Coordinates of C-alpha atoms in Angstrom, one line a residue:
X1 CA -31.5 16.0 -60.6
X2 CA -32.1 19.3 -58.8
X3 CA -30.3 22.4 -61.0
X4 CA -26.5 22.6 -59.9
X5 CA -25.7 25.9 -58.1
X6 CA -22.7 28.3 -58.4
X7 CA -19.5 27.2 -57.2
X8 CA -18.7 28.4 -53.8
X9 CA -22.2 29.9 -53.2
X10 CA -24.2 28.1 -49.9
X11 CA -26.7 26.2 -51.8
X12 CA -23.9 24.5 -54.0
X13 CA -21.6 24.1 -50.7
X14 CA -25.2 22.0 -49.1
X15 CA -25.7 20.2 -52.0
X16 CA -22.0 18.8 -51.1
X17 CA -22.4 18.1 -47.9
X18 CA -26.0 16.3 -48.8
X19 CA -24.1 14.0 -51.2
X20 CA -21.1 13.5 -48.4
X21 CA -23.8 12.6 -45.8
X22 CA -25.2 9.8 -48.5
X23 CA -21.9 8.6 -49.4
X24 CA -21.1 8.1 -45.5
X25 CA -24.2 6.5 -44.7
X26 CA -23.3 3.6 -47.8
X27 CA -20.4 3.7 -46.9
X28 CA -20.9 2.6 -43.5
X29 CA -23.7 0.1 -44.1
X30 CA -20.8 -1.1 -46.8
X31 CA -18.3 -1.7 -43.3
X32 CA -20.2 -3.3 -41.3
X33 CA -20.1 -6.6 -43.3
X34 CA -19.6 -8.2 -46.3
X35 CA -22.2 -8.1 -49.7
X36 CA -24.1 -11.2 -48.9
X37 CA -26.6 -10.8 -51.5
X38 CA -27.2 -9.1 -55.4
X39 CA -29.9 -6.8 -54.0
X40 CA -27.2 -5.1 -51.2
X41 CA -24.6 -4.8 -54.6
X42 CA -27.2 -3.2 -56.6
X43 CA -28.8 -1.4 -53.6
X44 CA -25.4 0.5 -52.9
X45 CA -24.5 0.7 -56.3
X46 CA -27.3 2.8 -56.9
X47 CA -26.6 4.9 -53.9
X48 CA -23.0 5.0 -55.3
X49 CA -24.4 5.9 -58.9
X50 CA -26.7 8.7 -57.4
X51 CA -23.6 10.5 -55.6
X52 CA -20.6 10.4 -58.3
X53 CA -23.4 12.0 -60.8
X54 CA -22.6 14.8 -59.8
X55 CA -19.3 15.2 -61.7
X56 CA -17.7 18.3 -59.5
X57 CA -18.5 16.0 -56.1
X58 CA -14.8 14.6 -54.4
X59 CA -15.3 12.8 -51.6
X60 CA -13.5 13.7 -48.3
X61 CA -11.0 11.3 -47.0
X62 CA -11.7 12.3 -43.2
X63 CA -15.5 11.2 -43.7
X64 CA -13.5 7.8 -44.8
X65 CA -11.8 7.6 -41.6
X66 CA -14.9 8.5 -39.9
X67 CA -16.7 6.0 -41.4
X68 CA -14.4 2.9 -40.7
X69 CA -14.2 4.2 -36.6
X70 CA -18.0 5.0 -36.2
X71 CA -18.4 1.6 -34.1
X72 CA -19.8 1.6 -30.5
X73 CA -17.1 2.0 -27.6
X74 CA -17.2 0.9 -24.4
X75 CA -17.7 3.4 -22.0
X76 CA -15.9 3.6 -18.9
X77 CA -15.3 5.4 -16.2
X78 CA -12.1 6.9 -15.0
X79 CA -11.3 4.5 -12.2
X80 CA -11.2 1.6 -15.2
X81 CA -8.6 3.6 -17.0
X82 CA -6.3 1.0 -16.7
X83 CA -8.0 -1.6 -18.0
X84 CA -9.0 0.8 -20.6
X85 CA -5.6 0.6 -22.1
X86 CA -5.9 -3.7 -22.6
X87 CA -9.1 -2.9 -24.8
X88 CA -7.2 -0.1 -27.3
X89 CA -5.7 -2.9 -29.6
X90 CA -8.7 -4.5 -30.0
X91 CA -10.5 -1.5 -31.1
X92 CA -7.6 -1.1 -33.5
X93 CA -8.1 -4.4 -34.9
X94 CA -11.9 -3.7 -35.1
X95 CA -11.2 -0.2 -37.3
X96 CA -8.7 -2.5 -39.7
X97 CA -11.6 -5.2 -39.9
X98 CA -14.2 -2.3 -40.9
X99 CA -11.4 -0.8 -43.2
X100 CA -10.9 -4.3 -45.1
X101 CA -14.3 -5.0 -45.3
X102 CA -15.1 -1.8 -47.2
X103 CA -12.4 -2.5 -49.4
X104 CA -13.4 -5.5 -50.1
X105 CA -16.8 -4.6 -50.8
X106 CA -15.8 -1.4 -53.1
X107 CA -13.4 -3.4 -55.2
X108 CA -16.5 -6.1 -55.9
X109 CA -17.6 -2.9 -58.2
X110 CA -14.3 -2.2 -59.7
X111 CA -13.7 -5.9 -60.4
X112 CA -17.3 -6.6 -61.7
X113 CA -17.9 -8.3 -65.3
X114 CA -20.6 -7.7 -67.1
X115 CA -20.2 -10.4 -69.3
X116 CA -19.2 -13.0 -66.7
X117 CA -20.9 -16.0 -65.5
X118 CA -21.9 -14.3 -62.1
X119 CA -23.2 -11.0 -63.9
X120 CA -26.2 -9.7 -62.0
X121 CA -29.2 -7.8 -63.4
X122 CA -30.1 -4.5 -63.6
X123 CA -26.4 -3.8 -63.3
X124 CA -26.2 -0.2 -64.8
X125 CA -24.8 1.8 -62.2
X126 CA -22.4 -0.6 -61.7
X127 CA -21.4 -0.1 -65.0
X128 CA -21.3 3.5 -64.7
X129 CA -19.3 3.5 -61.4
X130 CA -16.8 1.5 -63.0
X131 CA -15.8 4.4 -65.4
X132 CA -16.0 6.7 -63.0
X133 CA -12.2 7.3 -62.0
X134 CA -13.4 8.6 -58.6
X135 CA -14.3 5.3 -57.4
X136 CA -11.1 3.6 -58.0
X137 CA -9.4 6.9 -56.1
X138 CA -12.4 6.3 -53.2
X139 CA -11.3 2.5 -53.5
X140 CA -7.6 3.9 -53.0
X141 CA -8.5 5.5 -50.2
X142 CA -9.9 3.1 -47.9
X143 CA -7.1 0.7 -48.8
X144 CA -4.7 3.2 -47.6
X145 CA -6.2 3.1 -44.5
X146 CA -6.8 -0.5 -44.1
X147 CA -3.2 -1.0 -44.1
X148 CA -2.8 2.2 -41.8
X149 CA -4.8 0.5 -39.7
X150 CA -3.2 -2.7 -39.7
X151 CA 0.7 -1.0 -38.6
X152 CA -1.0 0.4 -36.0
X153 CA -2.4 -2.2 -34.3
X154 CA 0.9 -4.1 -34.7
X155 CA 2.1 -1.0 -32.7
X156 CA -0.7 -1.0 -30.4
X157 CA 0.0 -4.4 -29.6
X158 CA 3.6 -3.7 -28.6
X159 CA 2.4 -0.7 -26.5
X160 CA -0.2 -3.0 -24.9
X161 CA 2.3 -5.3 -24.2
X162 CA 4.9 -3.0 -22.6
X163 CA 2.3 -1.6 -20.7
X164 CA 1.8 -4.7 -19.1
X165 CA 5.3 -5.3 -18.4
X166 CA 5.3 -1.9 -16.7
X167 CA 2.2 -2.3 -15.0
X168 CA 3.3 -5.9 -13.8
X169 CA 7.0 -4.2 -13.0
X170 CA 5.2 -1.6 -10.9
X171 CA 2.7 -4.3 -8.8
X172 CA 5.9 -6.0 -8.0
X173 CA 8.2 -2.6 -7.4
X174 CA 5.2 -1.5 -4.6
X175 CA 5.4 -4.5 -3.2
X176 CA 8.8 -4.4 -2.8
X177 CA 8.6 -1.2 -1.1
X178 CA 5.7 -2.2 1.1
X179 CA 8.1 -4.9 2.3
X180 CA 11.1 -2.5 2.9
X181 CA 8.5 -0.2 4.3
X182 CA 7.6 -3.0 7.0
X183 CA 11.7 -3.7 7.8
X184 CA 12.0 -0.3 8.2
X185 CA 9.6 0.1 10.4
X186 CA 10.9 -2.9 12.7
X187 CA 14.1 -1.8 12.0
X188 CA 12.9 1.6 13.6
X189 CA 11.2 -0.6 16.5
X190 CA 14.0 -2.4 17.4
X191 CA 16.1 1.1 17.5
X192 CA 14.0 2.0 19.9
X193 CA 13.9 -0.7 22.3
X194 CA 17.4 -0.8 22.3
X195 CA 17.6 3.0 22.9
X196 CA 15.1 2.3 26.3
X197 CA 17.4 -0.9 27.0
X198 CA 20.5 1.3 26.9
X199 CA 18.9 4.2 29.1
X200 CA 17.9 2.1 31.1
X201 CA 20.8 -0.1 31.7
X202 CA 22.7 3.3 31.9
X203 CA 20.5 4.7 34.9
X204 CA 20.7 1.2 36.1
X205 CA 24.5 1.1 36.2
X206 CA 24.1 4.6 37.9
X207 CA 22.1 3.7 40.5
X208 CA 24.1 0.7 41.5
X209 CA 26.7 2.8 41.8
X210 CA 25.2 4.8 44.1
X211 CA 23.8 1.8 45.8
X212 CA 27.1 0.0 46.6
X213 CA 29.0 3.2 48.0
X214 CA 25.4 3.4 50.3
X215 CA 26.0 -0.3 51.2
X216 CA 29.8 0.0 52.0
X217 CA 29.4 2.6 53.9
X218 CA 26.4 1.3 56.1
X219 CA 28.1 -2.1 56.0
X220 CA 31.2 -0.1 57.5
X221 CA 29.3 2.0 59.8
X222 CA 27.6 -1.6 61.1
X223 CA 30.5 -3.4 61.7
X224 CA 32.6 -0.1 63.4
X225 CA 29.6 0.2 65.9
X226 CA 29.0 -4.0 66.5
X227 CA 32.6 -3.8 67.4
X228 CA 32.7 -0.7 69.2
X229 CA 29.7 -2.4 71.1
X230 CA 31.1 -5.8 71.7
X231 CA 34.4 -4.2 73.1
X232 CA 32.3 -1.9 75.5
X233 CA 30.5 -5.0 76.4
X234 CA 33.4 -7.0 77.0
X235 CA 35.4 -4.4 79.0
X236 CA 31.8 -3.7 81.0
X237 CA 31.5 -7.2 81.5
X238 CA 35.3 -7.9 82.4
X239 CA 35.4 -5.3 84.8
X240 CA 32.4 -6.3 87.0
X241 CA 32.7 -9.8 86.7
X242 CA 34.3 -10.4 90.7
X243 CA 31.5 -8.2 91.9
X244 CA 28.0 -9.2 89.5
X245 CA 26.3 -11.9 89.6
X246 CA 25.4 -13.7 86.5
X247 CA 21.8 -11.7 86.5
X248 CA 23.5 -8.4 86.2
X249 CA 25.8 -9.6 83.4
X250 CA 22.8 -11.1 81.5
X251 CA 20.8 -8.4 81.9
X252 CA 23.3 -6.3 80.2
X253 CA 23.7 -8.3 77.5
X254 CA 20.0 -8.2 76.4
X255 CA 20.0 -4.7 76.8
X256 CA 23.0 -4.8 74.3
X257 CA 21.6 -7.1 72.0
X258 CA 18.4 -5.6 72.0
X259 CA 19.8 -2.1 70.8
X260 CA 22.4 -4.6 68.2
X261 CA 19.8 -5.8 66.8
X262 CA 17.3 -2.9 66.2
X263 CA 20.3 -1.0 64.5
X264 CA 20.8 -4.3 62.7
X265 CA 17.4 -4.3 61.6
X266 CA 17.2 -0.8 60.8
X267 CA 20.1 -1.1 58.5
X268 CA 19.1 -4.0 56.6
X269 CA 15.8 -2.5 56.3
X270 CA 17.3 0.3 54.4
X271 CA 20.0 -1.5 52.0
X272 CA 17.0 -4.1 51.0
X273 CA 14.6 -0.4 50.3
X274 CA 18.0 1.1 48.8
X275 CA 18.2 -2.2 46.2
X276 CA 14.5 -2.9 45.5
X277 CA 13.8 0.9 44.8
X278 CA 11.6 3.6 46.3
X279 CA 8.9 1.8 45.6
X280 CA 10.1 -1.8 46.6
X281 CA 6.8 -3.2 45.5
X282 CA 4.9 -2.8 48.9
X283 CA 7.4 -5.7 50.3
X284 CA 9.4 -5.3 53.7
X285 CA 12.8 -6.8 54.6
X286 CA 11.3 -8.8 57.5
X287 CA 7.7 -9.8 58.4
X288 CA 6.1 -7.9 61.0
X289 CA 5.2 -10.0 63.3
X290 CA 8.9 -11.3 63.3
X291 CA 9.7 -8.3 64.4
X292 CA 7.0 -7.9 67.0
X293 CA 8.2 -11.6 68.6
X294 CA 11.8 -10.1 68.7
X295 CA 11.0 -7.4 70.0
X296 CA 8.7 -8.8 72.8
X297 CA 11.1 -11.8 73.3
X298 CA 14.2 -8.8 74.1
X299 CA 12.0 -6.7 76.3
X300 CA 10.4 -9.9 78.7
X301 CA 14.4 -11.2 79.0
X302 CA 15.8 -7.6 79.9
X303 CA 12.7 -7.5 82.3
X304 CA 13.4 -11.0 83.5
X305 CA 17.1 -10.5 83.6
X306 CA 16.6 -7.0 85.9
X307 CA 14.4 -8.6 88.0
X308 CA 16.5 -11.5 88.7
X309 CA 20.0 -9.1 89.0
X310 CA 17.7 -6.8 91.5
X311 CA 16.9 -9.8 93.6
X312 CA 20.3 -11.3 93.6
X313 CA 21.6 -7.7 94.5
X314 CA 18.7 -7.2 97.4
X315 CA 19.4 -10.8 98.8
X316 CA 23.3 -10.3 100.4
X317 CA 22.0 -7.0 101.6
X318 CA 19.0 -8.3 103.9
X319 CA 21.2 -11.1 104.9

């Protein structure tokens, strides 16, 4: 054994450290399962023996904790956070597996018999560790935080468990919202149309105001001037009837009629444009060539009838 250096100087502060670093390294090969064998006892015994030689050497109780969480973790990436969380209690229960099994392990040497049926050979450093009062407070140690690591992962569990209840609350809180977000947004549709309905029926209502003064008043003005017309006929007609033949009276009823029924015309033409709309869709109130037939039916009877009323006028004369 190398020369023990002063206290506090470098050399006795890396002789420390040197024995620390052995006693981790047993300790983990010590976690990672169970003694299945007499050579692994007497193997880390030895290492064991080795380190507690040194009768100023205290182990640290962070390298213990150290030791029972130096597993491999997952790695993950920040989008899998979340499942991240699910895998925390099962790391938990890992650490308290690790913890237990180095307990178990390290009480194999306090609990040894040297004399009992299942004594094992070469068993001297066992029997030195188990006077050493440092490995019953190492043994203490890793016991404590066995069971630390058991409460925990009771309390992990609970966390893991609300966490899903949250997260499971929160899946169903968005889609509640998504759903309120989609009636809303009808709701807002449905405003809206029935805004455009209302403006429209308003302007609507407006214009069919408008549109049945226009009406009465053309409907007035029609039936003022078809009267006015017919009495000026009538009288015309009254007045001449000793002296005109039946040509001249017939003739002056198509010339009436003819100028009746263009204003006629004229003024339905513009109530049907005043109720369809400027546009009126491209449509007119009468064909064309209705029209055109009307038309050319009036002028060939006025014609006819002023011929005829010229020749029944001519005729007394030359006689």
């Amino acid at each position: 054994m190398a020369a023990e250096a002063p206290y506090g100087s470098k050399a006795w502060r890396d002789q420390k450290a040197a024995a620390q670093r052995r006693l981790d390294e047993c300790l983990r090969v010590m976690a990672d399962h169970e003694f299945e064998n007499q050579n692994e006892i007497v193997s880390c015994a030895g290492v064991l023996a080795k380190v507690y030689a040194d009768k100023e050497f205290r182990h640290r109780y962070s390298s213990i904790v150290e030791v029972i969480e130096s597993f491999n973790h997952p790695e993950t990436s920040e989008s899998e956070a979340r499942e991240r969380i699910a895998q925390f209690n099962s790391e938990i229960q890992q650490e308290q597996v690790r913890a237990s099994v180095l307990a178990a392990n390290l009480r194999v040497f306090i609990v040894y018999d040297h004399d009992g049926a299942s004594a094992i050979e070469n068993d001297d450093d066992i029997l030195i560790l188990q006077r050493d009062r440092r490995l019953e407070k190492l043994y203490d140690h890793v016991n404590l935080e066995a069971r630390r690591s058991g409460a925990n992962s009771g309390r992990m569990k609970m966390l893991v468990d609300e966490v899903g209840r949250a997260n499971k609350s929160l899946v169903q809180s968005n889609e509640e919202l998504a759903k309120t977000e989609d009636a809303l947004k009808s709701a807002k549709n449905a405003l809206k149309s029935a805004k455009k309905a209302a403006i429209k029926a308003e302007n609507k209502a407006k214009r069919m105001q408008t549109e049945l003064i226009g009406i009465l008043g053309i409907f007035s003005a029609i039936t003022l001037a078809f009267n006015a017309g017919v009495s000026f006929t009538t009288s015309s007609i009254g007045a001449t009837t000793s002296n005109t033949s039946i040509f001249q009276i017939a003739f002056i009823v198509s010339v009436v009629g003819f100028f009746l029924f263009n204003t006629l015309y004229a003024a339905f033409s513009f109530i049907y444009r005043l109720v369809q709309g400027p546009s009126g869709d491209g449509k007119q109130f009468c064909q064309m060539k209705v029209i055109v037939i009307c038309e050319a039916a009036s002028i060939v009877l006025m014609a006819l009838f002023g011929v005829l009323s010229y020749l029944s006028c001519c005729t007394p004369a030359a006689n």
